[in-house]
Amino acid sequence: MFNKKGTLILCCFILLVTGSTALAQESRLPEAPIMIDHQPFKTRYIMRDGHILIPALFLKHTGVKISWNDQYRSVMFHHKDLQFALPVGKDYADVYGHATGTWRRQSLSTKTIEYNGEVFVPLIDVARKFGMGVSYQREKAQTFITTNIETPPQAIYNGEPARKQVALTFDDGPDSFYTPKILDILKQKNVPATFFVMGKQIEEFPDMMRRMVREGHGIANHTWNHPNIPTVMTSTLVEEIQSTQKEMMKTVGRMPDLFRPPYGAMTKSDHIVLHEMGMRTIMWSVDTIDWSGQSAEEILSIVRRDISPGGIILQHNFQSDARLLDGTVEALPRMIDELQAQGYQFVTVQTLLEK
């Protein structure tokens, strides 16, 4: 429960505070569970003047866009027509008026602060500015947020189960060692695949990128630098995607609408941004875990166990001095033969999603 000013009632939050001072001095901050639209998340927090502050980027889970203004040292929050900035070290927000084109200042319950290079903002102030409901249930020792922000189309994990099709996908390339080996096998077997490529890898290996397209394979966006998307600002995510799209267009004359997030990690805000950019987010239904150095037999065992019609198989083609993907190359021709013997047709993800 919170009072009218958004201050946490101490008796309700005592289980989470566990003796924190106004500004936590420990190198490791305490954590608290927060439910956002019935989904559980954990976040580090700081208590200051009876108010809870959380990392600004955590609020991407609510669906709002978050960026950083270096000139004014402010964290920017944006959703639809509401946009405001919280300057570090200040106890106010600057709210942008679209009708007037001017900024107006509104007070906060406590200051926005920076701790160990990370910006922490007052949770209740930010949530309520976006019209979100915030409550604390004492019996569960949890904070609940109802965002009232519509959820965009979610990620795609598989194609139509009524058709016995399967899509081979490879992440993190192109490269000059594993990619040509994989392409040789696919060419020999006359099987298409889909390559989720990184912008910096296209820039380094443009000929390999051109070979993928020339030999009939699908391509898709996998960011420029492979960041962990939930930990980056919205503006960084947009730049990662756009720069890779431009590099694909420059190299092969195509800008696909398929995207796969590194590590499969995204927040609600990231889903909204991708949807607004016209991108479809593609995950997988079969994870071979080949990046860890799995043997061919281990990879094949996973595929046999998890494959089903409409399946999307996740594999990789990154450069590795440790030869982590030798099992991928060894397993690939056997995987193709086994699945074709079971009646599967290999298609690109683009074809798999056709209705």
Coordinates of C-alpha atoms in Angstrom, one line a residue:
M1 CA 0.0 0.0 0.0
F2 CA 1.2 3.6 -0.7
N3 CA 0.2 6.9 0.6
K4 CA -1.0 9.8 -1.6
K5 CA 2.5 11.0 -2.3
G6 CA 3.6 7.6 -3.4
T7 CA 5.6 6.9 -0.2
L8 CA 6.0 3.3 0.8
I9 CA 4.4 2.6 4.1
L10 CA 7.2 1.2 6.1
C11 CA 5.3 -1.6 7.8
C12 CA 4.4 -3.0 4.4
F13 CA 7.8 -2.8 2.8
I14 CA 10.0 -3.8 5.8
L15 CA 10.4 -7.3 4.4
L16 CA 12.0 -5.9 1.3
V17 CA 14.1 -3.2 2.8
T18 CA 15.9 -5.5 5.3
G19 CA 17.8 -2.7 6.9
S20 CA 18.8 -0.7 3.8
T21 CA 20.0 2.8 4.5
A22 CA 18.9 5.8 2.5
L23 CA 21.5 4.9 -0.1
A24 CA 22.7 1.4 -0.1
Q25 CA 26.4 1.2 0.6
E26 CA 27.0 -2.4 -0.2
S27 CA 28.5 -3.3 -3.6
R28 CA 25.6 -5.7 -4.1
L29 CA 22.2 -4.1 -3.8
P30 CA 19.2 -6.0 -2.4
E31 CA 16.6 -7.4 -4.7
A32 CA 12.8 -7.3 -4.7
P33 CA 10.1 -9.2 -6.6
I34 CA 7.8 -7.1 -8.8
M35 CA 4.8 -8.4 -10.7
I36 CA 4.2 -6.5 -14.0
D37 CA 0.9 -7.4 -15.6
H38 CA 1.0 -10.8 -13.7
Q39 CA 4.5 -11.6 -14.9
P40 CA 7.2 -11.9 -12.2
F41 CA 10.4 -9.9 -12.4
K42 CA 13.2 -9.3 -9.9
T43 CA 15.0 -6.0 -9.6
R44 CA 17.7 -4.5 -7.5
Y45 CA 16.6 -1.4 -5.6
I46 CA 17.7 1.4 -3.4
M47 CA 15.6 3.0 -0.6
R48 CA 15.9 6.7 -0.2
D49 CA 13.8 8.9 2.0
G50 CA 11.2 6.2 2.3
H51 CA 10.9 5.8 -1.5
I52 CA 12.0 2.9 -3.7
L53 CA 14.3 3.6 -6.6
I54 CA 14.9 1.0 -9.3
P55 CA 17.2 0.8 -12.4
A56 CA 15.6 3.0 -15.1
L57 CA 16.0 0.2 -17.7
F58 CA 13.9 -2.2 -15.6
L59 CA 10.9 -0.2 -16.6
K60 CA 11.3 -1.4 -20.2
H61 CA 9.4 -4.5 -18.8
T62 CA 6.3 -2.2 -18.5
G63 CA 6.4 -1.3 -22.2
V64 CA 7.7 2.2 -22.1
K65 CA 10.7 3.4 -24.2
I66 CA 13.8 4.5 -22.4
S67 CA 16.7 6.5 -23.8
W68 CA 19.5 8.7 -22.4
N69 CA 20.2 12.3 -23.1
D70 CA 24.0 12.8 -22.5
Q71 CA 23.9 16.6 -22.8
Y72 CA 21.5 17.0 -19.9
R73 CA 22.4 13.8 -18.1
S74 CA 18.8 12.8 -18.2
V75 CA 17.0 9.5 -18.6
M76 CA 14.1 9.9 -21.1
F77 CA 10.8 8.0 -20.8
H78 CA 8.4 7.8 -23.7
H79 CA 5.1 6.1 -24.5
K80 CA 2.6 7.4 -27.1
D81 CA 2.1 11.1 -26.5
L82 CA 3.7 11.2 -23.1
Q83 CA 7.4 12.0 -22.9
F84 CA 9.4 13.2 -19.9
A85 CA 13.0 13.4 -18.7
L86 CA 14.5 12.7 -15.2
P87 CA 17.8 14.5 -14.8
V88 CA 20.3 12.7 -12.5
G89 CA 20.6 14.3 -9.1
K90 CA 17.3 16.3 -9.4
D91 CA 14.0 15.8 -7.7
Y92 CA 11.9 16.9 -10.7
A93 CA 10.8 15.7 -14.1
D94 CA 10.7 17.8 -17.3
V95 CA 7.5 16.9 -19.1
Y96 CA 7.2 17.6 -22.8
G97 CA 4.0 19.2 -24.1
H98 CA 3.4 18.2 -27.7
A99 CA 0.6 20.8 -28.1
T100 CA 2.9 23.7 -27.1
G101 CA 6.3 22.3 -28.0
T102 CA 7.6 23.2 -24.6
W103 CA 8.8 21.5 -21.4
R104 CA 7.2 22.0 -18.0
R105 CA 8.7 21.0 -14.7
Q106 CA 7.0 18.7 -12.2
S107 CA 8.3 17.7 -8.8
L108 CA 9.2 14.1 -7.8
S109 CA 9.0 12.4 -4.4
T110 CA 12.8 12.0 -4.4
K111 CA 15.9 12.6 -6.6
T112 CA 16.9 10.4 -9.5
I113 CA 20.4 9.1 -8.7
E114 CA 23.3 7.4 -10.3
Y115 CA 24.9 4.4 -8.5
N116 CA 27.9 2.5 -9.8
G117 CA 27.3 3.9 -13.3
E118 CA 23.6 3.0 -13.4
V119 CA 20.6 5.4 -13.1
F120 CA 18.0 4.6 -10.5
V121 CA 14.6 6.4 -10.7
P122 CA 11.6 6.6 -8.3
L123 CA 9.4 3.7 -9.3
I124 CA 6.0 5.1 -8.2
D125 CA 6.5 8.5 -9.7
V126 CA 7.4 7.1 -13.1
A127 CA 4.7 4.4 -13.1
R128 CA 2.0 6.8 -12.1
K129 CA 3.0 9.4 -14.7
F130 CA 2.1 6.7 -17.3
G131 CA -1.2 6.0 -15.5
M132 CA -0.1 2.6 -14.2
G133 CA -1.6 1.1 -11.1
V134 CA 0.9 0.3 -8.3
S135 CA 0.2 -1.6 -5.2
Y136 CA 1.9 -3.7 -2.5
Q137 CA 0.5 -6.9 -1.2
R138 CA 1.8 -7.5 2.3
E139 CA 0.9 -11.1 2.5
K140 CA 2.9 -11.9 -0.6
A141 CA 5.6 -9.4 0.0
Q142 CA 5.4 -8.2 -3.6
T143 CA 4.8 -5.0 -5.5
F144 CA 2.3 -5.2 -8.3
I145 CA 2.2 -3.0 -11.4
T146 CA -0.7 -2.9 -13.9
T147 CA 0.7 -1.1 -16.9
N148 CA -2.5 -0.6 -19.0
I149 CA -0.2 -0.7 -22.0
E150 CA -1.3 -3.1 -24.7
T151 CA 0.9 -6.1 -25.4
P152 CA 2.2 -6.2 -29.1
P153 CA 2.3 -9.4 -31.2
Q154 CA 4.6 -11.8 -29.4
A155 CA 7.6 -13.7 -30.8
I156 CA 7.1 -16.6 -33.2
Y157 CA 8.4 -20.0 -32.1
N158 CA 7.2 -22.3 -34.8
G159 CA 5.3 -22.5 -38.1
E160 CA 2.0 -24.1 -39.0
P161 CA 1.9 -27.6 -37.2
A162 CA -0.5 -28.9 -39.9
R163 CA 2.4 -28.9 -42.5
K164 CA 5.3 -31.2 -42.1
Q165 CA 7.9 -28.4 -42.7
V166 CA 11.0 -27.5 -40.7
A167 CA 13.3 -24.5 -40.9
L168 CA 17.1 -24.7 -40.2
T169 CA 18.4 -21.4 -38.7
F170 CA 21.9 -20.3 -38.0
D171 CA 22.8 -17.3 -35.8
D172 CA 25.8 -14.9 -35.4
G173 CA 27.4 -15.1 -38.9
P174 CA 28.6 -14.8 -41.5
D175 CA 32.1 -16.0 -40.8
S176 CA 34.9 -17.4 -43.0
F177 CA 35.3 -20.8 -41.3
Y178 CA 32.0 -22.4 -40.3
T179 CA 29.7 -20.6 -42.8
P180 CA 31.3 -22.0 -46.0
K181 CA 31.2 -25.5 -44.5
I182 CA 27.5 -25.2 -43.7
L183 CA 26.8 -23.7 -47.1
D184 CA 28.6 -26.6 -48.8
I185 CA 26.5 -29.1 -47.0
L186 CA 23.2 -27.3 -47.7
K187 CA 24.2 -27.0 -51.4
Q188 CA 25.0 -30.7 -51.6
K189 CA 21.7 -31.6 -50.0
N190 CA 19.7 -29.0 -51.9
V191 CA 18.2 -27.7 -48.7
P192 CA 17.5 -24.0 -47.8
A193 CA 18.2 -22.4 -44.4
T194 CA 17.8 -19.0 -42.8
F195 CA 20.8 -17.1 -41.5
F196 CA 20.2 -14.5 -38.7
V197 CA 23.1 -12.3 -39.5
M198 CA 25.0 -9.6 -37.5
G199 CA 25.7 -6.3 -39.1
K200 CA 29.4 -6.2 -38.2
Q201 CA 29.9 -9.7 -39.6
I202 CA 28.3 -8.7 -42.9
E203 CA 30.7 -5.8 -43.0
E204 CA 33.7 -8.1 -42.4
F205 CA 32.5 -11.0 -44.7
P206 CA 30.4 -9.5 -47.5
D207 CA 31.3 -12.2 -50.0
M208 CA 30.0 -14.9 -47.7
M209 CA 26.8 -12.9 -47.2
R210 CA 26.3 -12.6 -50.9
R211 CA 26.9 -16.4 -51.3
M212 CA 24.1 -17.1 -48.8
V213 CA 21.6 -15.1 -50.9
R214 CA 22.9 -16.4 -54.2
E215 CA 22.4 -20.0 -53.1
G216 CA 18.8 -19.4 -52.1
H217 CA 18.9 -19.0 -48.4
G218 CA 16.8 -16.7 -46.2
I219 CA 18.4 -13.9 -44.2
A220 CA 17.3 -12.1 -41.1
N221 CA 18.4 -9.4 -38.7
H222 CA 20.3 -10.4 -35.5
T223 CA 21.6 -6.9 -34.5
W224 CA 24.9 -5.3 -35.2
N225 CA 26.9 -6.1 -32.1
H226 CA 24.9 -8.8 -30.4
P227 CA 23.9 -6.9 -27.2
N228 CA 21.7 -8.2 -24.4
I229 CA 18.7 -6.2 -25.5
P230 CA 16.9 -5.7 -22.1
T231 CA 20.0 -4.0 -20.9
V232 CA 20.3 -1.3 -23.6
M233 CA 18.4 1.9 -24.2
T234 CA 15.6 2.0 -26.8
S235 CA 17.6 4.3 -29.0
T236 CA 20.5 1.7 -29.0
L237 CA 18.1 -1.1 -30.0
V238 CA 16.8 0.9 -32.9
E239 CA 20.3 1.7 -34.1
E240 CA 21.4 -1.9 -33.8
I241 CA 18.5 -3.0 -36.0
Q242 CA 18.6 -0.1 -38.5
S243 CA 22.4 -0.3 -39.1
T244 CA 22.1 -4.0 -39.8
Q245 CA 19.2 -3.5 -42.2
K246 CA 21.2 -0.9 -44.1
E247 CA 24.3 -3.2 -44.2
M248 CA 22.1 -6.0 -45.7
M249 CA 20.7 -3.6 -48.3
K250 CA 24.1 -2.3 -49.2
T251 CA 25.5 -5.8 -49.5
V252 CA 22.7 -7.9 -51.0
G253 CA 19.9 -5.5 -51.8
R254 CA 17.5 -6.9 -49.3
M255 CA 16.0 -5.7 -45.9
P256 CA 14.0 -8.6 -44.4
D257 CA 11.4 -8.1 -41.8
L258 CA 12.6 -11.0 -39.6
F259 CA 14.5 -10.4 -36.4
R260 CA 15.9 -12.6 -33.7
P261 CA 17.1 -11.1 -30.4
P262 CA 20.5 -12.2 -29.0
Y263 CA 20.1 -14.8 -26.3
G264 CA 16.4 -14.7 -27.1
A265 CA 16.0 -11.9 -24.5
M266 CA 13.5 -9.1 -24.9
T267 CA 11.2 -6.9 -22.8
K268 CA 7.7 -5.7 -23.5
S269 CA 9.1 -2.4 -24.6
D270 CA 11.4 -4.1 -27.1
H271 CA 8.5 -6.1 -28.6
I272 CA 6.6 -2.8 -29.1
V273 CA 9.6 -1.2 -30.8
L274 CA 10.1 -4.1 -33.1
H275 CA 6.4 -4.1 -34.0
E276 CA 6.5 -0.4 -34.7
M277 CA 9.5 -1.0 -37.0
G278 CA 7.5 -3.6 -39.0
M279 CA 9.7 -6.5 -37.8
R280 CA 8.6 -10.0 -36.8
T281 CA 10.5 -11.6 -33.9
I282 CA 11.5 -15.2 -34.5
M283 CA 12.6 -17.5 -31.8
W284 CA 12.9 -21.3 -32.0
S285 CA 11.2 -24.6 -31.0
V286 CA 14.4 -26.7 -31.0
D287 CA 17.5 -25.5 -29.3
T288 CA 20.5 -27.6 -30.2
I289 CA 22.7 -25.7 -27.6
D290 CA 25.5 -26.2 -30.2
W291 CA 27.2 -23.0 -29.1
S292 CA 28.4 -24.8 -26.0
G293 CA 30.5 -27.3 -28.0
Q294 CA 27.9 -30.1 -28.2
S295 CA 28.9 -33.2 -30.1
A296 CA 27.1 -34.3 -33.2
E297 CA 25.4 -37.1 -31.3
E298 CA 24.2 -34.7 -28.6
I299 CA 22.8 -32.3 -31.2
L300 CA 21.0 -35.1 -33.0
S301 CA 19.6 -36.4 -29.8
I302 CA 18.0 -33.0 -29.0
V303 CA 16.6 -32.7 -32.5
R304 CA 15.1 -36.2 -32.4
R305 CA 13.5 -35.4 -29.1
D306 CA 12.1 -32.0 -29.8
I307 CA 11.3 -31.8 -33.5
S308 CA 7.7 -31.4 -34.6
P309 CA 5.9 -30.1 -37.8
G310 CA 6.5 -26.4 -38.2
G311 CA 9.7 -26.6 -36.1
I312 CA 12.4 -24.0 -36.1
I313 CA 15.9 -25.4 -35.3
L314 CA 18.4 -23.1 -33.7
Q315 CA 22.1 -23.5 -34.6
H316 CA 25.1 -21.2 -35.0
N317 CA 27.8 -20.2 -37.4
F318 CA 30.1 -17.9 -35.5
Q319 CA 33.9 -18.0 -35.6
S320 CA 35.4 -20.0 -32.8
D321 CA 39.1 -20.6 -32.1
A322 CA 37.9 -23.4 -29.7
R323 CA 36.2 -25.1 -32.6
L324 CA 32.9 -25.1 -30.6
L325 CA 30.8 -25.7 -33.7
D326 CA 32.5 -28.8 -35.1
G327 CA 29.5 -30.8 -33.8
T328 CA 27.1 -28.5 -35.8
V329 CA 28.9 -29.2 -39.1
E330 CA 29.2 -33.0 -38.4
A331 CA 25.5 -33.3 -37.3
L332 CA 24.0 -31.2 -40.2
P333 CA 24.0 -33.8 -43.1
R334 CA 22.7 -36.6 -40.8
M335 CA 20.0 -34.3 -39.4
I336 CA 18.8 -33.5 -42.9
D337 CA 18.8 -37.1 -44.0
E338 CA 16.9 -38.3 -40.9
L339 CA 14.2 -35.6 -41.1
Q340 CA 13.7 -36.0 -44.8
A341 CA 13.3 -39.7 -44.2
Q342 CA 10.5 -38.9 -41.7
G343 CA 8.8 -36.8 -44.4
Y344 CA 9.9 -33.3 -43.4
Q345 CA 10.4 -30.6 -46.0
F346 CA 13.1 -28.1 -45.4
V347 CA 12.1 -24.4 -46.0
T348 CA 13.2 -20.9 -45.0
V349 CA 11.6 -19.2 -42.1
Q350 CA 9.9 -16.9 -44.6
T351 CA 8.3 -19.8 -46.3
L352 CA 7.5 -21.5 -43.0
L353 CA 5.4 -18.5 -42.0
E354 CA 3.4 -18.2 -45.2
K355 CA -0.3 -18.8 -44.7

